[in-house]
Amino acid sequence: MNSELAIEVTDITKRFGRFVAVDRVSFQVRRGEVFGFLGPNGSGKSTTIRMLCGILLPTAGTGRVAGFDVARQPERVRENIGYMSQKFSLYEELTVQENLDFFAGIYGLAGPGGAARREEVMALGGLASYRNVLARDLPGGLRQRLALASAILHRPSVLFLDEPTAGVDPISRRQFWDLIRAMAAAGTAVLVTTHYMDEAEHCHALAFIYQGRLIATGPPARLKAGLQGSLVEVEVEPGQLLPALTVLQTHPLAREAAMFGAALHVTVDSSEAIPTLQASLTARGIAARRVETIVPSLEDVFVSLVTREVGA
Amino acid sequence: MSSRIWPIMRKEFLEIWRDPRNLGFVLVMPVLMLLLYGYGISSDVKWVPLAVYDRDGRSPARELVRRFTSTEYFVVTAQVGSLREFRRAIDTGQAKVGLVIPEDFSQNLAAGRPAPIQFVVDGSDSNTASIAVGNIAAIGKSTELTPRDLRPQILVAPKLETPVPIELRTWVWYNPELKSSNFLIPGLTAVILMMLAAMLTSLTVAREWERGTMEGLIASPLRPHELMIGKILPYVVIGLVDVVFILLVAVFLFRVPMRGSLTLLMISSTIFLLGGLGIGLFISAATKSVQVAFQLSTLATMLPALLLSGFFYPIENMPPILQAITYLVPARYFLVVIRGIFLKGVGLAVFWKELVFLSVFAVFMLVASSAKFRKRLE
């Protein structure tokens, strides 16, 4: 096997009865890479992570993590991974220090070396001044960093983060991502799930998952470039947003049209379609304030991919 | 023993210690249950209301009444002057027992003749009635009057004048006063310990699932048996603390005699506790909800321990099918052990079979739940 590969997934599948939660998903993550797993809730992100952590047995396919097979060597896998679950595995009645002591204990990090490592992750997470605070009294951002600190105590070579920033304020989110990137720079492979598209921009590679299937993978830039045609942003009076959407969705030149904040995003084959779009809007009495091509965001890519998937 | 067990035990203790509800549950509830049940279920019949119809009125008659009311078994609630009033006192429940002293009572006594008196007992509460009848006979015996002179009857039965052909001299062993608490408290200890043990473990595992911390544990290199042992040991310790609490309440409050070996009691309790903790783990493998775990563990332990252990109802009186089931109820065996130690002061020679069964049960439960647990982790 390729020693550069930290995670290697081939056709991994999980069925719960007749429901296919994960359908033949394959991807690879290299050491030092931050790999983003994107998709709406219930799309199979967490199920995939749980299979890779050895919590759930795959129905079919294989997964290798840190060189070990997730189905056959789950114990070896667990020694080499850090896992931060959606709910953060923290003990509410224990202080920051006690939580770290506990996780250090179950990862066999007793002794002076372990104590030094605990101080190290505590400093890394900015938790030192909160060491005697009960976990339940910590604000969201600190809880998240404590969960991360607990997950990286044993220096795992692969880190799984399941929606690590859900319910955390923007500043804490940014600090958190700084930490993640620093760890990746030090050689850790990170697989992170999120449904925040802006966070996906932090990743070296992305995988879009929708209804259990992988619909696209690649670096963010390539995914954006792969968006066929050009993306046009249309800005109209707020009251005319819905009529404008109706016009554009049925327009022969528009491949897709979707709301995007206070504006509309329309995918067209080429930017030459802009005057025609504008004319159609004016014909319906809609004054377009601005119609121009833009660089697509990952959300545009995702919407486009899903539309194609659903249409197919 | 693996070094990973200690951090789990420590965490478990910290969690119990930090949450006052836990502490109350673990340390106060058993004692509270013992008090409630101990006082509530007592089958001693004391302070029975007594109606006195004294047609004699002389001092020997008054002395007789005093004999009865100087004990804690009877209290005079009605002094009546006619048979009609007497009847009404019993009918209205003002008195459960009525005493009629005939006009010639003192004369007969003085003349050395049999001096019959009549007791009328309200038989509508048959349990109280039969105990009261027993108490009447006992008190009668202890007076200078011979038992023959006392005629307890269930609601105005015809007087019997035939002499008693056999004189019974009963000697009650182990519990000479036949105090029901002596019998009930050791039995309650078994019920409470069983329920507590099953509840504690099933709740501690279910809580980890509910809070999402179990996922973190599963994704760690922790082995299932390490987690199980780490979770069980703290509750063995707590269970034994409860045993001590219960023992103190039993001996100092309920005045239950403790005649046997304390060491033996602690060892047997540990074995019994392990079985209960095993039931709890087994239940926690079946549910991830704290609520369901709570209900299941109560149902699975309290009812059998209460009804099928011989605690309330003698096993010999049960229908054969129920009798067969009682062999699977660990409390049945522990009851023999604990009553033996408390009341009889007997040792291993008497109840080693019961202890062997309890040990087998504990090992079986722990192994079975461990097997189920393992699958959940994969």
XYZ file of C-alpha atoms in Angstrom:
690
model
C 0.000 0.000 0.000
C 0.924 3.580 -0.447
C 2.348 4.861 2.845
C 1.319 8.398 1.918
C -2.302 7.367 2.112
C -3.836 7.812 5.561
C -7.357 6.838 4.523
C -8.219 4.612 1.623
C -11.878 3.837 1.056
C -13.115 1.534 -1.692
C -16.817 1.070 -2.423
C -17.720 1.261 1.239
C -21.434 0.632 1.769
C -23.724 0.646 4.801
C -27.275 -0.597 4.707
C -29.709 -0.388 7.607
C -32.349 -2.894 6.589
C -33.499 -1.709 3.172
C -32.215 1.812 3.636
C -28.855 2.440 1.985
C -27.145 5.039 4.158
C -23.828 4.942 2.320
C -23.675 3.683 -1.241
C -20.319 2.522 -2.698
C -18.273 5.488 -1.573
C -14.585 5.592 -2.522
C -11.975 8.218 -1.767
C -8.435 8.665 -0.506
C -6.874 11.037 1.987
C -3.140 11.651 2.120
C -1.105 12.465 5.193
C -1.132 16.141 5.996
C -4.310 16.652 4.025
C -7.540 18.211 5.248
C -10.330 16.359 3.523
C -13.780 17.915 3.674
C -16.909 15.833 3.575
C -19.811 17.977 2.479
C -23.468 17.252 2.299
C -26.836 17.999 3.842
C -27.948 16.366 7.093
C -28.705 12.688 6.692
C -26.627 12.327 3.551
C -24.375 9.637 5.045
C -21.432 11.703 6.291
C -21.560 10.539 9.906
C -22.239 6.947 8.941
C -19.112 6.942 6.758
C -17.016 8.379 9.584
C -18.394 5.842 12.058
C -17.422 3.009 9.737
C -13.933 4.421 9.396
C -13.573 4.698 13.175
C -14.556 1.072 13.628
C -17.805 1.932 15.415
C -20.023 0.568 12.646
C -19.262 -2.461 10.547
C -19.471 -1.752 6.788
C -22.025 -3.854 4.905
C -19.697 -4.050 1.899
C -16.514 -2.510 0.568
C -13.286 -1.846 2.397
C -11.755 0.941 4.367
C -8.157 1.267 5.467
C -7.216 3.816 8.063
C -3.592 4.416 9.058
C -2.799 1.190 7.220
C -5.308 -0.989 9.078
C -8.509 -2.546 7.837
C -11.500 -1.026 9.618
C -13.527 -4.232 9.577
C -10.790 -6.691 10.524
C -8.439 -4.649 12.707
C -10.724 -2.171 14.474
C -8.574 -2.207 17.616
C -5.458 -1.154 15.667
C -7.460 1.497 13.856
C -8.721 2.919 17.159
C -5.207 3.254 18.522
C -4.262 5.455 15.609
C -7.225 7.725 15.226
C -8.734 10.630 17.038
C -12.486 10.980 16.835
C -14.562 13.972 17.709
C -18.241 13.097 17.480
C -21.071 15.449 16.709
C -22.154 15.630 20.332
C -18.572 16.087 21.653
C -17.706 13.172 23.945
C -17.275 15.230 27.083
C -18.287 14.458 30.645
C -20.356 17.370 31.845
C -19.732 16.825 35.547
C -15.972 16.676 35.097
C -13.648 19.671 34.865
C -11.486 20.404 31.844
C -8.506 18.860 33.613
C -10.473 15.774 34.680
C -11.829 15.214 31.183
C -8.313 15.314 29.769
C -7.032 13.060 32.574
C -9.763 10.572 31.759
C -9.022 10.423 28.052
C -5.298 10.313 28.751
C -6.022 7.355 31.033
C -7.994 5.348 28.520
C -5.364 6.028 25.859
C -2.693 4.772 28.240
C -0.954 8.117 28.664
C -0.123 7.887 32.333
C 3.116 9.093 33.859
C 5.133 12.264 33.393
C 5.119 12.023 29.592
C 1.340 11.963 29.669
C 1.167 14.921 32.022
C 3.378 16.975 29.730
C 1.211 16.057 26.750
C -1.929 17.089 28.642
C -0.406 20.497 29.337
C 0.570 20.738 25.690
C -2.922 20.139 24.299
C -4.401 22.342 27.002
C -2.153 25.185 25.848
C -2.909 24.402 22.215
C -6.632 24.694 22.829
C -6.262 27.800 25.005
C -7.819 25.865 27.881
C -5.194 26.314 30.582
C -7.037 29.046 32.452
C -10.236 26.980 32.467
C -8.705 23.782 33.812
C -10.915 23.676 36.920
C -14.130 24.637 35.185
C -16.775 21.920 34.745
C -17.303 20.975 31.110
C -21.005 21.801 31.347
C -20.163 25.405 32.269
C -17.925 25.970 29.233
C -19.156 28.077 26.301
C -19.569 26.299 22.942
C -16.242 27.298 21.469
C -14.278 26.036 24.465
C -16.256 22.823 24.651
C -15.347 22.222 21.048
C -11.661 22.837 21.690
C -11.736 20.601 24.759
C -13.285 17.858 22.635
C -10.561 18.367 20.060
C -7.857 18.392 22.733
C -9.211 15.098 24.115
C -9.225 13.593 20.641
C -5.598 14.497 19.846
C -4.009 13.674 23.225
C -2.486 10.455 21.922
C -1.108 12.106 18.752
C -3.296 10.204 16.293
C -2.098 10.105 12.712
C -5.652 10.373 11.448
C -8.254 12.704 12.874
C -11.997 12.403 12.276
C -14.107 15.430 13.033
C -17.870 15.055 12.699
C -19.482 18.488 12.346
C -16.958 20.000 14.716
C -18.205 23.556 14.335
C -21.947 23.035 14.644
C -23.363 25.606 17.027
C -20.086 27.443 17.548
C -19.663 31.192 17.069
C -17.772 32.484 13.985
C -14.645 33.613 15.828
C -14.268 30.275 17.569
C -14.817 28.588 14.250
C -11.951 30.486 12.702
C -9.637 29.690 15.631
C -10.653 26.087 15.340
C -9.771 25.939 11.671
C -6.387 27.522 12.381
C -5.755 24.623 14.767
C -6.862 22.040 12.228
C -4.609 23.478 9.520
C -1.662 23.579 11.892
C -2.154 19.917 12.702
C -2.393 18.988 9.057
C 0.807 20.924 8.400
C 2.438 18.714 11.027
C 1.421 15.617 9.055
C -1.954 14.597 10.481
C -4.607 13.527 8.019
C -7.908 15.193 8.856
C -11.319 14.105 7.652
C -13.914 16.679 8.557
C -17.627 16.778 7.844
C -19.495 20.022 7.669
C -22.497 21.582 6.107
C -20.991 25.033 6.206
C -19.863 25.679 2.657
C -17.524 28.481 3.683
C -15.603 26.040 5.850
C -15.073 23.762 2.898
C -12.777 26.395 1.413
C -10.282 25.516 4.187
C -9.927 21.972 2.887
C -7.293 20.638 0.535
C -9.768 18.259 -1.008
C -13.499 17.865 -0.895
C -16.075 15.188 -1.390
C -19.724 16.037 -1.937
C -22.033 13.393 -0.602
C -25.734 13.347 -1.340
C -28.207 10.635 -0.397
C -25.392 8.258 0.466
C -23.543 8.689 -2.794
C -20.402 10.583 -3.574
C -21.288 12.997 -6.336
C -17.946 14.760 -6.750
C -14.454 14.825 -5.274
C -11.435 17.030 -5.803
C -9.717 20.174 -4.602
C -12.074 23.140 -4.141
C -10.576 25.056 -7.053
C -10.988 22.181 -9.461
C -14.545 21.555 -8.382
C -15.367 25.179 -9.006
C -13.667 25.129 -12.381
C -15.558 21.983 -13.219
C -18.838 23.788 -12.931
C -19.996 23.709 -16.527
C -20.948 26.978 -18.195
C -20.726 30.296 -16.398
C -22.404 31.552 -13.333
C -24.406 34.744 -13.504
C -25.529 36.682 -10.481
C -28.748 38.633 -10.856
C -29.722 41.311 -8.402
C -33.281 42.645 -8.419
C -35.539 44.653 -6.091
C -36.206 42.487 -3.016
C -39.937 42.345 -3.791
C -39.250 40.991 -7.267
C -37.016 38.128 -6.211
C -39.613 35.395 -6.586
C -41.114 36.522 -9.916
C -37.553 36.867 -11.252
C -36.717 33.354 -10.110
C -39.775 31.999 -11.903
C -38.762 33.785 -15.134
C -35.176 32.517 -14.947
C -36.016 28.957 -13.996
C -38.160 28.603 -17.100
C -35.803 30.530 -19.358
C -34.503 28.433 -22.296
C -30.962 29.746 -21.920
C -30.725 29.149 -18.155
C -29.590 25.682 -17.133
C -30.316 26.276 -13.462
C -31.503 29.153 -11.373
C -31.490 29.311 -7.596
C -31.830 31.835 -4.841
C -28.560 32.804 -3.289
C -28.983 35.117 -0.364
C -30.677 38.261 -1.648
C -29.695 37.524 -5.233
C -30.227 34.856 -7.846
C -27.579 32.602 -9.322
C -28.160 31.395 -12.848
C -26.006 28.896 -14.708
C -25.780 29.546 -18.416
C -23.726 28.003 -21.200
C -21.850 31.230 -21.866
C -21.861 34.823 -20.684
C -23.278 35.823 -24.081
C -26.671 34.923 -22.677
C -26.638 37.858 -20.251
C -28.350 40.438 -22.527
C -31.096 37.937 -23.385
C -31.733 37.201 -19.705
C -31.884 40.877 -18.940
C -34.329 41.465 -21.777
C -36.613 38.702 -20.575
C -36.695 40.171 -17.092
C -37.427 43.676 -18.394
C -40.225 42.265 -20.551
C -41.906 41.061 -17.376
C -41.473 44.412 -15.716
C -38.571 43.328 -13.518
C -35.761 45.829 -13.248
C -32.487 43.971 -12.819
C -30.101 46.114 -10.833
C -27.091 44.049 -11.728
C -26.480 41.066 -14.006
C -22.885 39.806 -14.236
C -20.751 36.697 -14.341
C -19.116 35.749 -11.061
C -16.650 33.173 -9.710
C -18.773 30.336 -8.355
C -18.658 29.448 -4.670
C -18.686 25.863 -3.419
C -22.334 26.208 -2.625
C -23.005 26.942 -6.304
C -21.037 23.861 -7.191
C -23.003 21.813 -4.722
C -26.379 23.100 -5.883
C -25.396 22.454 -9.467
C -24.173 18.931 -8.715
C -27.273 18.058 -6.753
C -29.560 19.459 -9.461
C -27.775 17.333 -12.027
C -27.954 14.299 -9.714
C -31.662 14.712 -9.100
C -32.330 15.347 -12.801
C -30.356 12.291 -13.862
C -5.686 -5.736 35.847
C -5.407 -3.286 33.008
C -4.421 0.267 33.819
C -7.327 1.574 31.746
C -9.835 0.407 34.371
C -8.706 2.885 36.981
C -9.462 6.047 34.938
C -12.986 4.777 34.312
C -13.574 4.076 37.991
C -12.246 7.484 38.919
C -14.478 9.177 36.355
C -17.474 7.197 37.569
C -16.892 8.246 41.186
C -16.408 11.884 40.181
C -19.664 11.870 38.241
C -21.565 10.411 41.163
C -19.956 12.798 43.587
C -20.620 15.926 41.471
C -24.288 15.269 40.876
C -26.188 15.549 44.155
C -29.109 13.674 42.623
C -26.843 10.694 42.107
C -25.601 10.854 45.643
C -29.109 11.058 47.010
C -30.181 8.220 44.813
C -27.278 6.052 45.784
C -27.067 6.715 49.500
C -30.389 8.113 50.686
C -32.845 6.051 48.672
C -31.909 2.653 50.138
C -32.272 3.911 53.702
C -35.483 5.733 52.829
C -36.888 2.596 51.252
C -35.938 0.600 54.292
C -37.704 3.084 56.570
C -40.837 3.309 54.438
C -41.190 -0.376 53.872
C -39.932 -1.300 57.322
C -42.589 0.755 59.047
C -45.184 0.384 56.335
C -45.270 -3.383 55.978
C -44.909 -4.224 59.637
C -47.432 -6.920 60.477
C -47.204 -6.386 64.213
C -50.614 -5.648 65.610
C -50.263 -3.089 68.363
C -52.547 -0.591 70.071
C -55.642 -2.535 69.159
C -58.693 -0.522 70.289
C -60.468 -2.329 73.089
C -64.026 -1.887 74.388
C -64.492 -2.868 78.014
C -67.872 -3.863 79.466
C -67.105 -4.406 83.100
C -70.257 -5.774 84.784
C -68.342 -6.678 87.914
C -66.598 -3.391 88.675
C -64.636 -4.684 91.660
C -60.877 -4.398 91.928
C -59.952 -7.885 90.551
C -61.894 -6.966 87.394
C -60.107 -3.629 87.139
C -56.816 -5.422 87.676
C -57.646 -7.749 84.809
C -58.268 -4.807 82.467
C -55.049 -3.216 83.615
C -53.161 -6.384 82.709
C -54.311 -6.016 79.150
C -53.855 -2.307 78.780
C -50.445 -2.145 80.389
C -49.014 -3.878 77.334
C -48.637 -2.065 74.051
C -51.045 -4.454 72.384
C -54.338 -3.000 73.579
C -55.677 0.402 74.345
C -59.098 1.046 75.822
C -61.166 3.185 73.495
C -64.582 2.569 75.016
C -65.873 1.908 78.519
C -69.432 0.748 77.985
C -72.322 0.188 80.381
C -74.660 -1.993 78.379
C -74.577 -4.814 75.871
C -76.131 -2.484 73.294
C -73.321 0.056 73.653
C -70.824 -2.779 73.582
C -72.303 -4.007 70.335
C -72.233 -0.544 68.850
C -68.567 -0.002 69.752
C -67.631 -3.113 67.814
C -70.032 -2.387 64.947
C -68.773 1.126 64.391
C -65.154 0.037 64.575
C -64.552 2.160 67.679
C -63.102 -1.056 69.078
C -61.723 -4.108 67.340
C -61.844 -6.217 70.436
C -64.386 -6.226 73.226
C -63.947 -7.564 76.743
C -66.953 -8.590 78.798
C -66.372 -9.241 82.503
C -69.347 -11.028 84.110
C -70.886 -9.800 87.389
C -69.646 -12.835 89.322
C -66.047 -12.598 88.114
C -64.557 -11.462 91.439
C -66.722 -13.877 93.402
C -65.696 -16.850 91.284
C -62.080 -15.866 91.565
C -62.293 -15.523 95.311
C -64.049 -18.871 95.587
C -61.356 -20.545 93.495
C -63.845 -21.384 90.789
C -63.145 -20.925 87.094
C -63.862 -17.311 86.288
C -64.681 -17.065 82.589
C -64.474 -13.756 80.825
C -65.466 -13.145 77.254
C -63.559 -11.579 74.412
C -65.309 -10.560 71.236
C -63.055 -10.016 68.279
C -63.970 -8.202 65.076
C -63.197 -10.845 62.468
C -63.714 -8.626 59.432
C -59.979 -7.986 59.355
C -58.986 -11.609 59.728
C -55.282 -10.894 59.905
C -55.506 -8.428 62.767
C -58.121 -10.594 64.443
C -56.038 -13.739 64.537
C -52.985 -11.873 65.800
C -55.098 -10.146 68.460
C -56.481 -13.518 69.525
C -52.916 -14.762 69.882
C -52.003 -11.748 71.961
C -55.035 -12.215 74.196
C -54.061 -15.792 74.881
C -50.466 -14.787 75.545
C -51.407 -12.057 77.981
C -54.007 -14.277 79.606
C -51.396 -16.920 80.159
C -49.068 -14.490 81.840
C -51.701 -13.414 84.350
C -52.458 -15.580 87.313
C -55.631 -16.604 85.592
C -55.350 -19.895 83.783
C -55.752 -19.960 80.020
C -58.965 -21.837 80.398
C -60.524 -18.785 81.912
C -60.012 -16.785 78.792
C -62.277 -17.540 75.922
C -61.311 -15.655 72.773
C -64.089 -15.973 70.288
C -64.710 -14.667 66.849
C -67.890 -12.618 67.048
C -70.183 -14.079 69.635
C -69.602 -17.762 69.172
C -71.220 -20.057 71.768
C -69.211 -20.362 74.948
C -67.187 -23.505 75.255
C -66.742 -24.891 78.682
C -64.746 -27.997 77.770
C -61.331 -27.958 79.377
C -58.324 -27.736 77.087
C -57.066 -31.317 76.771
C -53.496 -30.553 75.732
C -51.446 -27.823 77.188
C -49.269 -26.194 74.547
C -45.954 -24.791 75.554
C -44.626 -22.991 72.510
C -41.064 -21.899 72.394
C -40.287 -19.583 69.501
C -36.685 -19.640 68.423
C -34.627 -16.906 66.762
C -37.359 -14.304 67.058
C -39.034 -14.956 70.414
C -41.206 -11.838 70.334
C -42.216 -12.739 66.759
C -41.368 -9.168 65.798
C -42.181 -8.772 62.148
C -39.306 -6.336 61.579
C -36.842 -9.071 62.456
C -38.272 -11.006 59.579
C -38.925 -8.159 57.165
C -35.783 -6.047 57.411
C -33.288 -8.676 56.231
C -35.677 -9.504 53.391
C -36.015 -5.845 52.475
C -32.257 -5.575 52.357
C -32.253 -8.197 49.618
C -34.960 -6.396 47.621
C -33.300 -3.007 47.940
C -29.807 -4.228 47.076
C -31.000 -6.128 44.031
C -32.959 -3.207 42.667
C -30.250 -0.681 43.394
C -27.525 -2.749 41.787
C -29.448 -3.347 38.565
C -30.520 0.267 38.365
C -27.105 1.751 38.979
C -25.318 -0.085 36.191
C -28.103 0.110 33.646
C -28.384 3.851 34.256
C -24.677 4.562 34.057
C -24.367 2.835 30.678
C -27.603 4.291 29.289
C -26.445 7.759 30.323
C -23.268 7.367 28.269
C -25.376 6.510 25.233
C -27.804 9.340 25.803
C -25.112 11.954 26.219
C -23.134 10.719 23.244
C -20.029 9.923 25.275
C -20.280 6.230 24.455
C -19.243 6.936 20.881
C -16.023 8.447 22.084
C -15.374 5.398 24.255
C -16.100 2.995 21.412
C -13.742 4.869 19.095
C -11.007 4.575 21.731
C -8.804 1.518 22.200
C -10.713 0.699 25.394
C -11.668 -2.984 25.487
C -15.251 -3.960 26.351
C -14.254 -5.859 29.488
C -12.210 -2.892 30.721
C -15.199 -0.628 30.351
C -17.441 -3.164 32.091
C -15.151 -3.765 35.034
C -14.448 -0.064 35.364
C -18.156 0.609 35.502
C -19.026 -2.233 37.879
C -16.378 -1.854 40.570
C -17.436 1.618 41.757
C -20.950 0.351 42.245
C -19.781 -2.678 44.185
C -18.127 -0.228 46.559
C -21.250 1.923 46.724
C -23.433 -1.139 47.173
C -21.334 -2.219 50.138
C -21.584 1.253 51.656
C -25.337 0.852 51.314
C -25.129 -2.527 53.027
C -23.433 -0.844 55.978
C -26.084 1.902 56.059
C -28.863 -0.648 55.945
C -27.163 -2.695 58.631
C -26.940 0.328 60.925
C -30.600 1.209 60.410
C -31.622 -2.411 60.905
C -29.673 -2.903 64.106
C -30.065 0.480 65.770
C -33.471 1.618 64.564
C -35.408 -1.571 63.998
C -33.493 -3.435 66.702
C -32.994 -6.442 64.481
C -30.486 -8.745 66.170
C -27.271 -9.287 64.244
C -26.095 -12.668 65.470
C -23.808 -13.895 62.696
C -20.526 -12.924 61.118
C -20.230 -9.427 59.672
C -17.481 -10.561 57.300
C -19.670 -13.310 55.952
C -22.504 -10.822 55.477
C -20.257 -8.477 53.487
C -18.902 -11.282 51.320
C -22.354 -12.674 50.578
C -23.642 -9.173 49.848
C -20.793 -8.615 47.381
C -21.652 -11.789 45.511
C -25.333 -10.878 45.493
C -24.533 -7.333 44.328
C -22.417 -8.614 41.448
C -25.393 -10.593 40.175
C -27.593 -7.486 40.361
C -24.974 -5.365 38.606
C -24.809 -8.048 35.918
C -28.580 -7.798 35.416
C -28.151 -4.041 35.066
C -25.460 -4.422 32.406
C -27.624 -6.907 30.564
C -30.488 -4.421 30.553
C -28.231 -1.621 29.371
C -27.286 -3.716 26.365
C -30.971 -3.774 25.433
C -31.656 -0.048 25.644
C -29.876 3.257 25.112
C -32.465 5.265 27.001
C -32.088 6.190 30.668
C -35.851 6.149 31.121
C -36.323 2.666 29.718
C -33.302 1.359 31.623
C -34.826 2.667 34.833
C -38.172 1.001 34.216
C -36.719 -2.262 32.990
C -34.365 -2.637 35.915
C -37.115 -1.927 38.433
C -39.406 -4.423 36.771
C -36.771 -7.100 36.366
C -35.527 -6.965 39.934
C -38.024 -5.473 42.336
C -41.065 -7.577 41.523
C -39.356 -10.984 41.641
C -37.382 -10.019 44.733
C -40.512 -8.743 46.443
C -42.993 -11.412 45.431
C -41.086 -14.538 44.469
C -38.275 -14.646 46.977
C -40.219 -15.755 50.014
C -39.932 -12.267 51.407
C -43.661 -11.603 51.569
C -45.302 -14.852 50.721
C -43.939 -18.205 51.828
C -42.692 -20.116 48.781
C -44.320 -23.343 50.053
C -47.763 -21.756 49.634
C -47.265 -20.843 45.980
C -48.636 -22.841 43.053
C -46.025 -25.299 41.699
C -45.233 -23.223 38.584
C -44.448 -20.155 40.646
C -42.433 -22.284 43.035
C -40.342 -23.478 40.093
C -39.756 -19.894 38.983
C -38.540 -18.879 42.430
C -35.491 -21.076 41.902
C -34.329 -18.532 39.321
C -34.746 -15.557 41.622
C -31.402 -14.756 43.264
C -33.117 -12.949 46.125
C -34.608 -16.274 47.189
C -31.130 -17.572 47.968
C -29.831 -14.369 49.439
C -32.817 -14.302 51.770
C -31.800 -17.634 53.243
C -28.262 -16.334 53.690
C -29.119 -12.969 55.176
C -31.854 -14.230 57.514
C -29.491 -16.972 58.561
C -26.728 -14.534 59.397
C -28.942 -11.929 61.055
C -31.376 -14.014 63.052
C -29.824 -17.434 63.454
C -26.168 -16.562 63.522
C -25.440 -19.536 61.308
C -22.593 -19.776 58.818
C -21.377 -21.343 55.597
C -22.131 -24.872 56.789
C -25.833 -24.033 56.576
C -26.100 -21.920 53.429
C -23.088 -22.763 51.271
C -25.399 -24.077 48.554
C -27.180 -20.751 48.372
C -23.873 -18.914 48.113
C -22.722 -21.234 45.335
C -25.891 -20.500 43.392
C -25.462 -16.754 43.877
C -21.858 -16.981 42.653
C -22.864 -18.972 39.583
C -25.615 -16.485 38.862
C -23.238 -13.517 39.159
C -20.651 -15.088 36.865
C -23.316 -16.051 34.342
C -24.845 -12.566 34.256
C -21.489 -10.861 33.884
C -20.317 -13.176 31.120
C -23.651 -12.969 29.286
C -23.798 -9.189 29.431
C -20.166 -8.958 28.428
C -20.921 -11.016 25.326
C -23.848 -8.781 24.442
C -21.817 -5.700 25.183
C -19.038 -6.722 22.838
C -21.410 -6.858 19.899
C -22.653 -3.391 20.574
C -19.155 -2.049 20.383
C -18.440 -3.497 16.966
